XYZ file of N, CA and C in Angstrom:
165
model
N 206.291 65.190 64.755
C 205.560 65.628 63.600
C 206.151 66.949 63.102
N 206.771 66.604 62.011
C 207.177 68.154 61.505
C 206.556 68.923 60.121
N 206.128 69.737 60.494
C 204.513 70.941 60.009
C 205.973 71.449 59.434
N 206.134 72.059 57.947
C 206.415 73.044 57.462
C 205.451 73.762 56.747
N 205.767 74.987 56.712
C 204.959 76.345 56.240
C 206.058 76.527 54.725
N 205.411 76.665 53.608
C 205.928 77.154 51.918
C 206.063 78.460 52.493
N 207.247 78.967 51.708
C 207.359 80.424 51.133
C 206.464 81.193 51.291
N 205.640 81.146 49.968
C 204.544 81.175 49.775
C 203.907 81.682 50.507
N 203.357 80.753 52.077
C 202.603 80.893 52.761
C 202.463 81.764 54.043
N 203.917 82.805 53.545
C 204.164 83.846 54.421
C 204.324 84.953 53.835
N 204.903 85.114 52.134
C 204.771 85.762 51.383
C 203.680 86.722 50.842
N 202.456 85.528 49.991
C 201.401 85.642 49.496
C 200.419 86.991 50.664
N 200.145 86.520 51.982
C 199.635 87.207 53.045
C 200.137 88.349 53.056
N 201.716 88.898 53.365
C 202.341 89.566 53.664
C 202.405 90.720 52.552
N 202.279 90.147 50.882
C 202.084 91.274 49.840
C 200.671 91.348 49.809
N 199.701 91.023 50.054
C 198.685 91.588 50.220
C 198.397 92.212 50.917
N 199.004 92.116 52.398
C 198.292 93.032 53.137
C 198.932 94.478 52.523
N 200.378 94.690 52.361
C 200.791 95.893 52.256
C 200.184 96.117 50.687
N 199.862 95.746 49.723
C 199.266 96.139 48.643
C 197.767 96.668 49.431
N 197.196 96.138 50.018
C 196.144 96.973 50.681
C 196.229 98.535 51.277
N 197.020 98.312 52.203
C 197.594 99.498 52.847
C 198.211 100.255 52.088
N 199.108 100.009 50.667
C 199.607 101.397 49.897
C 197.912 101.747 49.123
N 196.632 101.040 48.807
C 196.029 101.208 48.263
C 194.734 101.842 49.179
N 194.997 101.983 50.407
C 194.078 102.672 51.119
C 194.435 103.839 51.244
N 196.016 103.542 51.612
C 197.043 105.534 51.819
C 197.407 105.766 50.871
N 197.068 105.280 49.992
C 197.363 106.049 48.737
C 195.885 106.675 47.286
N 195.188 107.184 48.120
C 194.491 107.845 47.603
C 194.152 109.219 48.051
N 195.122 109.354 47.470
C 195.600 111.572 47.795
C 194.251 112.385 47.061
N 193.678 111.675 46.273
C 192.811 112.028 45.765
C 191.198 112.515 46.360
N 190.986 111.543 47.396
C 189.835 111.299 47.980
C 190.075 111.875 49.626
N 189.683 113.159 49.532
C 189.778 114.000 51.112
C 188.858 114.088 51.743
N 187.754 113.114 52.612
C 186.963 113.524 53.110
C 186.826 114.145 54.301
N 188.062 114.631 54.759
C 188.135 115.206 56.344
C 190.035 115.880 56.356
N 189.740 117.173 55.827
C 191.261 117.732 56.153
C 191.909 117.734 57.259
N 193.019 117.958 57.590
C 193.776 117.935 58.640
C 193.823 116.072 59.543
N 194.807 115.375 59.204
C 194.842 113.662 59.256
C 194.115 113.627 60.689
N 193.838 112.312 61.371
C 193.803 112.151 62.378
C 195.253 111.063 62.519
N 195.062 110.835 63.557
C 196.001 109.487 64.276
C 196.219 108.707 62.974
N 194.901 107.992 62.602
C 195.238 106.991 61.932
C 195.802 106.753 60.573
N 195.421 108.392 59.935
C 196.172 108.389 58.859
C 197.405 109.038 59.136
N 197.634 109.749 59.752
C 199.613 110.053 60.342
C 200.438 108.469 60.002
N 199.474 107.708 61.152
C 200.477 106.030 61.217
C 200.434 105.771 59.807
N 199.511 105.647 58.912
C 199.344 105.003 57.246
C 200.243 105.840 56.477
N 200.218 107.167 56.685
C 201.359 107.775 56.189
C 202.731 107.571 56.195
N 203.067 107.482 57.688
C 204.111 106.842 57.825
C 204.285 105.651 57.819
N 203.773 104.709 57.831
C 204.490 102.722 56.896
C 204.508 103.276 55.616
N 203.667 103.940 55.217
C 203.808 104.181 53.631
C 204.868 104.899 53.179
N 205.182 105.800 54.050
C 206.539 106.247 53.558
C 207.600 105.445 54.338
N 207.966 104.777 55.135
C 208.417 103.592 55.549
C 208.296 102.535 54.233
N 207.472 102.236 53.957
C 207.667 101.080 52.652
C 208.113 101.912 51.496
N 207.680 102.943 51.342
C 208.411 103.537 49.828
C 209.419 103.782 50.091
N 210.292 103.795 51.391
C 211.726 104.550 50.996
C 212.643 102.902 51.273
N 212.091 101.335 51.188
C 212.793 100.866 51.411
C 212.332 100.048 49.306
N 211.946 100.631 48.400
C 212.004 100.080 47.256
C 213.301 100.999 46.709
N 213.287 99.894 45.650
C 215.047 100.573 45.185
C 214.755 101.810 43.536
């Protein structure tokens, strides 16, 4: 039995999640607690990890 998976169906998932994640770390705007913890250091960094790999 051979199951293939579309494009698509690895794609679609994959830009959403990171459209999530630039849209969570990317609100410079909204500071409710100065100085990051852990978890925004890591969001910071994929995010600047994904922005420095667009052309």
């Amino acid at each position: 039995m051979d199951i293939r998976l579309p494009w698509w169906g690895i794609a679609l998932p994959a830009l959403a999640f990171a459209a999530l994640l630039l849209l969570i770390s990317g609100s410079a705007d909204a500071h409710a607690a100065e100085g990051g913890g852990a978890l925004s250091q890591f969001v910071g960094a994929v995010r600047h990890a994904l922005l420095d790999q667009l052309p």
